[in-house]
Coordinates of C-alpha atoms in Angstrom, one line a residue:
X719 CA 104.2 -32.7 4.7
X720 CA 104.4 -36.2 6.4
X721 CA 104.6 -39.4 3.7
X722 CA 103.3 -42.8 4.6
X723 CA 105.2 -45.6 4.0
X724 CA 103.3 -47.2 1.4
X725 CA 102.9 -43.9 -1.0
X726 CA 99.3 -43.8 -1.2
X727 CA 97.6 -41.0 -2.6
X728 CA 95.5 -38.4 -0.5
X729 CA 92.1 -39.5 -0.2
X730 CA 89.9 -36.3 -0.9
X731 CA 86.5 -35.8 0.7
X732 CA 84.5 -33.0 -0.9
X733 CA 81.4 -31.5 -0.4
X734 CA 79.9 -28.6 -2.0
X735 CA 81.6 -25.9 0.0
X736 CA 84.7 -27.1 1.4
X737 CA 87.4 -29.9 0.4
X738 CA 89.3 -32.1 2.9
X739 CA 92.4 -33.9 2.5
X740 CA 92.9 -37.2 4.7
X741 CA 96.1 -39.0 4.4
X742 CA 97.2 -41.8 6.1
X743 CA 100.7 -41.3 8.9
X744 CA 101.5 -45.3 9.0
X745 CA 104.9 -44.4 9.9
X746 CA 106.6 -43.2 13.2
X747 CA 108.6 -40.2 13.0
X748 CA 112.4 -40.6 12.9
X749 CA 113.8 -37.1 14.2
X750 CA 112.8 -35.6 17.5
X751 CA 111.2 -32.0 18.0
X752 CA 111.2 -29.4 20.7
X753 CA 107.5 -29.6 21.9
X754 CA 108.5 -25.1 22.7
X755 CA 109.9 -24.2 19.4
X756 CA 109.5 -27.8 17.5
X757 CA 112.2 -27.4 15.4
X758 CA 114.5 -30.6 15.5
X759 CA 117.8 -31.6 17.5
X760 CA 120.1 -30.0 14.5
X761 CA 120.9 -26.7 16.6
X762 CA 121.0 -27.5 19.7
X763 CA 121.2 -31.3 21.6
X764 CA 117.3 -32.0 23.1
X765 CA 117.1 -32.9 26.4
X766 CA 114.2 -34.8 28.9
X767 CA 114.0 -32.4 31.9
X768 CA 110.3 -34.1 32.7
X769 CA 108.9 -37.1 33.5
X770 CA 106.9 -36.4 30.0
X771 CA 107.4 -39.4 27.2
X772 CA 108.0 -39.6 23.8
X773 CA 108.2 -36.3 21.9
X774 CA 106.3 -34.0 23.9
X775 CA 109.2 -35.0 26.2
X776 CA 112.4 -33.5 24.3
X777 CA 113.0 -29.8 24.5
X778 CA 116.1 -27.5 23.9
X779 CA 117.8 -25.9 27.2
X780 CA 118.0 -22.3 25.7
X781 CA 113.6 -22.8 25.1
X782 CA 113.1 -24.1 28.3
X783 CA 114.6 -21.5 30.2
X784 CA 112.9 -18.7 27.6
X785 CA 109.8 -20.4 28.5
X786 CA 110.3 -20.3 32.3
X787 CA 111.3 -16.6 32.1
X788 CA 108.3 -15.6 30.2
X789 CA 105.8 -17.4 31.7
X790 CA 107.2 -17.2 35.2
X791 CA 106.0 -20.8 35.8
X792 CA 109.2 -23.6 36.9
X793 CA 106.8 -26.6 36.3
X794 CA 105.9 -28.5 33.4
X795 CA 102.1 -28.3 32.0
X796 CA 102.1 -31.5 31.1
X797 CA 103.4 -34.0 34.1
X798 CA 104.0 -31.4 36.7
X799 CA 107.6 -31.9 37.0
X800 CA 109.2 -29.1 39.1
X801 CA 112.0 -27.8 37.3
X802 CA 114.9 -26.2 39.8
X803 CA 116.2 -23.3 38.6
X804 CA 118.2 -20.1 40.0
X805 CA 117.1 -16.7 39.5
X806 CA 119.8 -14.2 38.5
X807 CA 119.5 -10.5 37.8
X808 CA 119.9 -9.7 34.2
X809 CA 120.8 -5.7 35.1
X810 CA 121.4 -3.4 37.9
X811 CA 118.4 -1.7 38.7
X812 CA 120.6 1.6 37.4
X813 CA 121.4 -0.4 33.8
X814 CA 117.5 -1.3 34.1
X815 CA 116.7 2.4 34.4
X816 CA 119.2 3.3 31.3
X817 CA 117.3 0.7 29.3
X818 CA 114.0 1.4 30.1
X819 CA 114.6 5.3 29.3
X820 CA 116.1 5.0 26.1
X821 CA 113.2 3.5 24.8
X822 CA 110.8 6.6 23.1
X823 CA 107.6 5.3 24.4
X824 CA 108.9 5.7 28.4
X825 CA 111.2 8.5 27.3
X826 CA 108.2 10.8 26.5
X827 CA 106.0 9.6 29.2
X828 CA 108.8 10.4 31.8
X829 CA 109.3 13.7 29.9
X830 CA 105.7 14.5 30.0
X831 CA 105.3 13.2 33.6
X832 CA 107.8 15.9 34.8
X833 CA 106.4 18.5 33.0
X834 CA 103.3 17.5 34.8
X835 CA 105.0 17.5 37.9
X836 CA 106.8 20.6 37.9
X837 CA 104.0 22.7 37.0
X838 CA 101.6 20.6 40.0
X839 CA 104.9 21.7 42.0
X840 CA 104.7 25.3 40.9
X841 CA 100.7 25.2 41.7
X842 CA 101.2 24.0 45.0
X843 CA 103.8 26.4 46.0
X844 CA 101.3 29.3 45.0
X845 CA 98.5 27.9 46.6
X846 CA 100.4 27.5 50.3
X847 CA 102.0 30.7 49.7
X848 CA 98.3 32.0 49.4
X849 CA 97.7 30.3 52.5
X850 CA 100.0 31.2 55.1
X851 CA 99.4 34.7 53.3
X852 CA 95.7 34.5 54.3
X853 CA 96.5 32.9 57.8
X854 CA 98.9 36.0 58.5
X855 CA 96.6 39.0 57.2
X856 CA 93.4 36.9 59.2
X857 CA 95.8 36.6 62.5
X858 CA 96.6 40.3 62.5
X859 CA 93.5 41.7 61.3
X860 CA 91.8 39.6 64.3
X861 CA 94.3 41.1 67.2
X862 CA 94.0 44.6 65.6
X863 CA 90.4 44.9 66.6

């Protein structure tokens, strides 16, 4: 919790149902935050990428990239700065298949998807087979008469 400079105690506004604590922030704050992850500059050095001032301006590299990759917008909210950035791919699109198989969830869809598959495979072969069998009795039934 924020202290003001003169110490003075919370002032407490109460009604029947609900209590409210108002104190007073006299003093400016004297570390900077990230305005992602708003922890302060101890991990990591803050930088201004943005035209944005004051705190809502300071942000940690490793955040803002985070931030770009989830949210797949390169702009701030705030000032509309556009940020230039590089797109690299994390994986091959054969480690991205690994990864994405090993996880249970797509591992037993993509099990149960083939199973699917194969037996649709196996339904379909019967059913043409039926087919051309029916085309070939109707064809020579037809020039036998």
């Amino acid at each position: 919790m924020l202290k003001s400079e003169t110490q003075l105690p919370p002032i407490i506004e109460s009604d029947n149902t609900t209590s409210v604590e108002v104190i007073s922030l006299d003093r400016k704050l004297s570390t900077a935050f990230c305005k992602i992850c708003y922890s302060g500059g101890s991990c990591e050095q803050l930088i201004h990428p943005c035209f944005c001032k004051g705190s809502v301006g300071n942000i940690h590299l490793t955040c803002l990239e985070r931030w770009i990759n989830e949210c797949g917008i390169d702009r701030c909210e705030l000032c509309l700065f556009q940020f230039t950035s590089d797109q690299t791919r994390r994986y091959t699109v054969w480690q991205s298949l690994v990864i994405w198989t090993r996880n249970p969830v797509h591992r037993s869809l993509l099990i149960s998807d083939s199973i699917v598959m194969v037996v649709l495979t196996i339904v379909m072969a019967c059913l043409i087979t039926s087919v051309v069998m029916g085309m070939t009795v109707f064809s020579t039934s037809k020039t036998d008469r």
